[in-house]
PDB file of C-alpha atoms in Angstrom:
ATOM      1  CA  UNK A   1       0.077   0.034  -0.003  1.00 64.00           C
ATOM      2  CA  UNK A   2       1.207   3.388  -0.800  1.00 58.00           C
ATOM      3  CA  UNK A   3      -0.031   6.950   0.019  1.00 55.00           C
ATOM      4  CA  UNK A   4      -0.127   9.689  -2.429  1.00 51.00           C
ATOM      5  CA  UNK A   5       1.557  12.713  -0.821  1.00 55.00           C
ATOM      6  CA  UNK A   6       0.045  15.263  -3.180  1.00 62.00           C
ATOM      7  CA  UNK A   7      -3.586  14.237  -2.722  1.00 67.00           C
ATOM      8  CA  UNK A   8      -3.636  12.370   0.539  1.00 75.00           C
ATOM      9  CA  UNK A   9      -5.162   9.233  -1.036  1.00 87.00           C
ATOM     10  CA  UNK A  10      -4.183   5.606  -0.503  1.00 89.00           C
ATOM     11  CA  UNK A  11      -3.739   2.755  -3.099  1.00 88.00           C
ATOM     12  CA  UNK A  12      -3.271  -0.920  -2.788  1.00 87.00           C
ATOM     13  CA  UNK A  13      -1.839  -3.438  -5.289  1.00 87.00           C
ATOM     14  CA  UNK A  14      -2.086  -7.160  -5.133  1.00 84.00           C
ATOM     15  CA  UNK A  15      -1.043 -10.033  -7.307  1.00 83.00           C
ATOM     16  CA  UNK A  16      -3.874 -12.461  -8.063  1.00 76.00           C
ATOM     17  CA  UNK A  17      -3.902 -16.036  -9.229  1.00 75.00           C
ATOM     18  CA  UNK A  18      -2.588 -16.244 -12.843  1.00 76.00           C
ATOM     19  CA  UNK A  19      -5.238 -16.400 -15.578  1.00 72.00           C
ATOM     20  CA  UNK A  20      -4.133 -18.646 -18.483  1.00 75.00           C
ATOM     21  CA  UNK A  21      -0.509 -18.155 -17.639  1.00 77.00           C
ATOM     22  CA  UNK A  22      -0.864 -14.370 -17.552  1.00 81.00           C
ATOM     23  CA  UNK A  23      -0.034 -12.377 -14.366  1.00 81.00           C
ATOM     24  CA  UNK A  24      -2.918 -10.583 -12.912  1.00 79.00           C
ATOM     25  CA  UNK A  25      -2.433  -7.528 -10.785  1.00 83.00           C
ATOM     26  CA  UNK A  26      -5.212  -5.495  -9.225  1.00 79.00           C
ATOM     27  CA  UNK A  27      -4.452  -1.943  -8.246  1.00 84.00           C
ATOM     28  CA  UNK A  28      -7.140   0.360  -6.827  1.00 82.00           C
ATOM     29  CA  UNK A  29      -6.705   3.840  -5.358  1.00 84.00           C
ATOM     30  CA  UNK A  30      -8.561   6.871  -4.107  1.00 84.00           C
ATOM     31  CA  UNK A  31      -9.028   5.555  -0.503  1.00 85.00           C
ATOM     32  CA  UNK A  32      -9.143   8.321   2.180  1.00 87.00           C
ATOM     33  CA  UNK A  33      -7.262   6.165   4.855  1.00 89.00           C
ATOM     34  CA  UNK A  34      -4.857   3.460   5.012  1.00 89.00           C
ATOM     35  CA  UNK A  35      -7.381   1.371   6.915  1.00 90.00           C
ATOM     36  CA  UNK A  36      -9.937   1.765   4.218  1.00 86.00           C
ATOM     37  CA  UNK A  37      -7.441   0.642   1.514  1.00 87.00           C
ATOM     38  CA  UNK A  38      -6.405  -2.333   3.695  1.00 88.00           C
ATOM     39  CA  UNK A  39     -10.037  -3.357   4.246  1.00 85.00           C
ATOM     40  CA  UNK A  40     -10.731  -3.278   0.449  1.00 82.00           C
ATOM     41  CA  UNK A  41      -7.519  -5.218  -0.266  1.00 84.00           C
ATOM     42  CA  UNK A  42      -8.533  -7.857   2.309  1.00 83.00           C
ATOM     43  CA  UNK A  43     -11.943  -8.067   0.663  1.00 78.00           C
ATOM     44  CA  UNK A  44     -10.399  -8.593  -2.797  1.00 76.00           C
ATOM     45  CA  UNK A  45      -8.085 -11.304  -1.417  1.00 78.00           C
ATOM     46  CA  UNK A  46     -11.107 -13.005   0.321  1.00 75.00           C
ATOM     47  CA  UNK A  47     -13.089 -12.770  -2.868  1.00 71.00           C
ATOM     48  CA  UNK A  48     -10.263 -14.299  -4.789  1.00 73.00           C
ATOM     49  CA  UNK A  49     -10.015 -17.135  -2.300  1.00 70.00           C
ATOM     50  CA  UNK A  50     -13.823 -17.819  -2.267  1.00 68.00           C
ATOM     51  CA  UNK A  51     -14.404 -17.107  -6.014  1.00 64.00           C
ATOM     52  CA  UNK A  52     -16.858 -14.155  -5.299  1.00 64.00           C
ATOM     53  CA  UNK A  53     -15.849 -10.987  -7.055  1.00 67.00           C
ATOM     54  CA  UNK A  54     -17.657  -8.251  -5.140  1.00 66.00           C
ATOM     55  CA  UNK A  55     -17.069  -4.705  -6.369  1.00 71.00           C
ATOM     56  CA  UNK A  56     -17.551  -2.065  -3.715  1.00 72.00           C
ATOM     57  CA  UNK A  57     -18.194   0.608  -6.377  1.00 78.00           C
ATOM     58  CA  UNK A  58     -21.151  -1.179  -7.974  1.00 87.00           C
ATOM     59  CA  UNK A  59     -24.400   0.410  -7.139  1.00 92.00           C
ATOM     60  CA  UNK A  60     -27.903  -1.207  -7.184  1.00 94.00           C
ATOM     61  CA  UNK A  61     -28.761   1.074 -10.038  1.00 95.00           C
ATOM     62  CA  UNK A  62     -26.002  -0.141 -12.271  1.00 94.00           C
ATOM     63  CA  UNK A  63     -26.708  -3.756 -11.475  1.00 94.00           C
ATOM     64  CA  UNK A  64     -30.368  -3.366 -12.297  1.00 96.00           C
ATOM     65  CA  UNK A  65     -29.593  -1.621 -15.524  1.00 95.00           C
ATOM     66  CA  UNK A  66     -27.125  -4.423 -16.507  1.00 93.00           C
ATOM     67  CA  UNK A  67     -29.706  -7.030 -15.518  1.00 94.00           C
ATOM     68  CA  UNK A  68     -32.260  -5.236 -17.820  1.00 95.00           C
ATOM     69  CA  UNK A  69     -29.931  -5.576 -20.706  1.00 93.00           C
ATOM     70  CA  UNK A  70     -29.561  -9.275 -20.127  1.00 92.00           C
ATOM     71  CA  UNK A  71     -33.309  -9.641 -19.958  1.00 92.00           C
ATOM     72  CA  UNK A  72     -34.067  -7.754 -23.265  1.00 92.00           C
ATOM     73  CA  UNK A  73     -32.782 -10.605 -25.391  1.00 91.00           C
ATOM     74  CA  UNK A  74     -34.860 -13.330 -23.735  1.00 92.00           C
ATOM     75  CA  UNK A  75     -38.132 -11.632 -23.026  1.00 91.00           C
ATOM     76  CA  UNK A  76     -41.105 -10.564 -25.120  1.00 94.00           C
ATOM     77  CA  UNK A  77     -41.188  -6.844 -25.797  1.00 93.00           C
ATOM     78  CA  UNK A  78     -44.237  -6.099 -23.461  1.00 95.00           C
ATOM     79  CA  UNK A  79     -42.680  -8.173 -20.691  1.00 93.00           C
ATOM     80  CA  UNK A  80     -39.435  -6.308 -20.967  1.00 94.00           C
ATOM     81  CA  UNK A  81     -41.303  -2.930 -20.957  1.00 95.00           C
ATOM     82  CA  UNK A  82     -42.997  -3.904 -17.731  1.00 93.00           C
ATOM     83  CA  UNK A  83     -39.631  -4.906 -16.061  1.00 95.00           C
ATOM     84  CA  UNK A  84     -38.100  -1.705 -17.330  1.00 95.00           C
ATOM     85  CA  UNK A  85     -40.900   0.489 -16.082  1.00 95.00           C
ATOM     86  CA  UNK A  86     -40.700  -1.227 -12.667  1.00 95.00           C
ATOM     87  CA  UNK A  87     -36.929  -0.819 -12.451  1.00 96.00           C
ATOM     88  CA  UNK A  88     -36.978   2.866 -13.483  1.00 96.00           C
ATOM     89  CA  UNK A  89     -40.063   3.931 -11.586  1.00 96.00           C
ATOM     90  CA  UNK A  90     -39.723   1.965  -8.312  1.00 96.00           C
ATOM     91  CA  UNK A  91     -36.437   0.171  -7.787  1.00 96.00           C
ATOM     92  CA  UNK A  92     -33.792   2.696  -8.904  1.00 96.00           C
ATOM     93  CA  UNK A  93     -35.307   5.640  -7.015  1.00 96.00           C
ATOM     94  CA  UNK A  94     -35.638   3.527  -3.899  1.00 95.00           C
ATOM     95  CA  UNK A  95     -32.379   1.538  -3.955  1.00 95.00           C
ATOM     96  CA  UNK A  96     -30.232   2.838  -6.852  1.00 93.00           C
ATOM     97  CA  UNK A  97     -28.133   5.069  -4.612  1.00 94.00           C
ATOM     98  CA  UNK A  98     -27.041   2.106  -2.374  1.00 94.00           C
ATOM     99  CA  UNK A  99     -23.779   0.374  -3.082  1.00 90.00           C
ATOM    100  CA  UNK A 100     -24.677  -3.277  -3.998  1.00 89.00           C
ATOM    101  CA  UNK A 101     -22.673  -4.719  -0.996  1.00 86.00           C
ATOM    102  CA  UNK A 102     -24.437  -2.245   1.426  1.00 90.00           C
ATOM    103  CA  UNK A 103     -28.022  -3.260   0.520  1.00 93.00           C
ATOM    104  CA  UNK A 104     -29.665  -5.091   3.364  1.00 94.00           C
ATOM    105  CA  UNK A 105     -33.000  -6.821   3.971  1.00 95.00           C
ATOM    106  CA  UNK A 106     -34.032  -4.022   6.353  1.00 95.00           C
ATOM    107  CA  UNK A 107     -33.897  -1.518   3.439  1.00 96.00           C
ATOM    108  CA  UNK A 108     -36.100  -3.723   1.320  1.00 96.00           C
ATOM    109  CA  UNK A 109     -38.544  -4.482   4.151  1.00 95.00           C
ATOM    110  CA  UNK A 110     -38.785  -0.812   4.982  1.00 96.00           C
ATOM    111  CA  UNK A 111     -39.504   0.108   1.430  1.00 96.00           C
ATOM    112  CA  UNK A 112     -42.181  -2.602   1.124  1.00 95.00           C
ATOM    113  CA  UNK A 113     -43.837  -1.424   4.271  1.00 95.00           C
ATOM    114  CA  UNK A 114     -43.806   2.180   3.193  1.00 96.00           C
ATOM    115  CA  UNK A 115     -45.202   1.388  -0.269  1.00 95.00           C
ATOM    116  CA  UNK A 116     -48.143  -0.656   1.311  1.00 94.00           C
ATOM    117  CA  UNK A 117     -48.775   2.120   3.836  1.00 96.00           C
ATOM    118  CA  UNK A 118     -48.855   4.732   1.071  1.00 96.00           C
ATOM    119  CA  UNK A 119     -51.686   2.728  -0.610  1.00 94.00           C
ATOM    120  CA  UNK A 120     -49.798   1.121  -3.435  1.00 93.00           C
ATOM    121  CA  UNK A 121     -51.381  -2.133  -4.545  1.00 92.00           C
ATOM    122  CA  UNK A 122     -50.125  -5.381  -3.172  1.00 92.00           C
ATOM    123  CA  UNK A 123     -49.617  -6.833  -6.642  1.00 92.00           C
ATOM    124  CA  UNK A 124     -47.549  -3.854  -7.715  1.00 93.00           C
ATOM    125  CA  UNK A 125     -45.369  -4.036  -4.627  1.00 94.00           C
ATOM    126  CA  UNK A 126     -45.049  -7.836  -5.005  1.00 94.00           C
ATOM    127  CA  UNK A 127     -43.907  -7.448  -8.608  1.00 93.00           C
ATOM    128  CA  UNK A 128     -41.394  -4.828  -7.747  1.00 95.00           C
ATOM    129  CA  UNK A 129     -39.922  -6.816  -4.963  1.00 95.00           C
ATOM    130  CA  UNK A 130     -39.846  -9.884  -7.024  1.00 94.00           C
ATOM    131  CA  UNK A 131     -38.037  -8.089  -9.892  1.00 95.00           C
ATOM    132  CA  UNK A 132     -35.396  -6.882  -7.322  1.00 96.00           C
ATOM    133  CA  UNK A 133     -35.031 -10.472  -5.963  1.00 96.00           C
ATOM    134  CA  UNK A 134     -34.619 -11.872  -9.529  1.00 94.00           C
ATOM    135  CA  UNK A 135     -31.942  -9.266 -10.457  1.00 95.00           C
ATOM    136  CA  UNK A 136     -30.006  -9.927  -7.169  1.00 95.00           C
ATOM    137  CA  UNK A 137     -30.217 -13.651  -7.822  1.00 94.00           C
ATOM    138  CA  UNK A 138     -28.422 -13.138 -11.026  1.00 92.00           C
ATOM    139  CA  UNK A 139     -25.697 -11.286  -9.202  1.00 90.00           C
ATOM    140  CA  UNK A 140     -25.368 -14.210  -6.763  1.00 89.00           C
ATOM    141  CA  UNK A 141     -25.207 -16.769  -9.587  1.00 89.00           C
ATOM    142  CA  UNK A 142     -22.524 -14.680 -11.377  1.00 84.00           C
ATOM    143  CA  UNK A 143     -20.450 -14.535  -8.078  1.00 82.00           C
ATOM    144  CA  UNK A 144     -20.820 -10.762  -7.758  1.00 82.00           C
ATOM    145  CA  UNK A 145     -22.705 -11.028  -4.473  1.00 85.00           C
ATOM    146  CA  UNK A 146     -22.526 -13.559  -1.695  1.00 83.00           C
ATOM    147  CA  UNK A 147     -26.189 -13.605  -0.697  1.00 88.00           C
ATOM    148  CA  UNK A 148     -29.371 -12.013  -1.848  1.00 93.00           C
ATOM    149  CA  UNK A 149     -30.760  -9.479   0.598  1.00 93.00           C
ATOM    150  CA  UNK A 150     -34.197  -9.633  -1.145  1.00 93.00           C
ATOM    151  CA  UNK A 151     -34.418 -13.465  -0.742  1.00 92.00           C
ATOM    152  CA  UNK A 152     -36.771 -13.380   2.212  1.00 91.00           C
ATOM    153  CA  UNK A 153     -38.150  -9.892   1.806  1.00 87.00           C
ATOM    154  CA  UNK A 154     -40.574 -10.423  -0.921  1.00 86.00           C
ATOM    155  CA  UNK A 155     -44.173 -10.418   0.405  1.00 85.00           C
ATOM    156  CA  UNK A 156     -46.357 -13.481  -0.494  1.00 84.00           C
ATOM    157  CA  UNK A 157     -47.926 -13.422  -3.897  1.00 85.00           C
ATOM    158  CA  UNK A 158     -51.438 -11.826  -3.570  1.00 85.00           C
ATOM    159  CA  UNK A 159     -54.225 -14.156  -4.380  1.00 83.00           C
ATOM    160  CA  UNK A 160     -56.583 -13.322  -7.271  1.00 75.00           C
ATOM    161  CA  UNK A 161     -60.021 -12.283  -6.154  1.00 75.00           C
ATOM    162  CA  UNK A 162     -62.826 -14.654  -7.202  1.00 71.00           C
TER     163      UNK A 162
END
């Protein structure tokens, strides 16, 4: 780790396991303190050991937009439009500012409660929470996240009225 005297920022650099015989070095900077740089370096090494590549800079908004791009090729146009509207209207305003690694079940539960208390329909809230859960499941399957914070936060599916 090294400090930048001019800017007062810290940087770390680690050698990772070779990829197809090529040396891999990860260098990241811009940390305010040595401790913050050391924590991030430890997280990178832990992720390398476990095979989970969590990026502290990824936000929920960027993940949701990446997920939408993946969905576009496999969904019918109207289904995709519904997902896109849900992501842009509900999920990004509510969770987009959070870093992906900082999103917790309590954030999702509080949002669901607030939406229901504000009079939003149960089906609308269910669909939005399910969409978030599905997007986070993709992050878990692609080893970008260790666990899905929305896994147990989705309310039960509302029953159709007879």
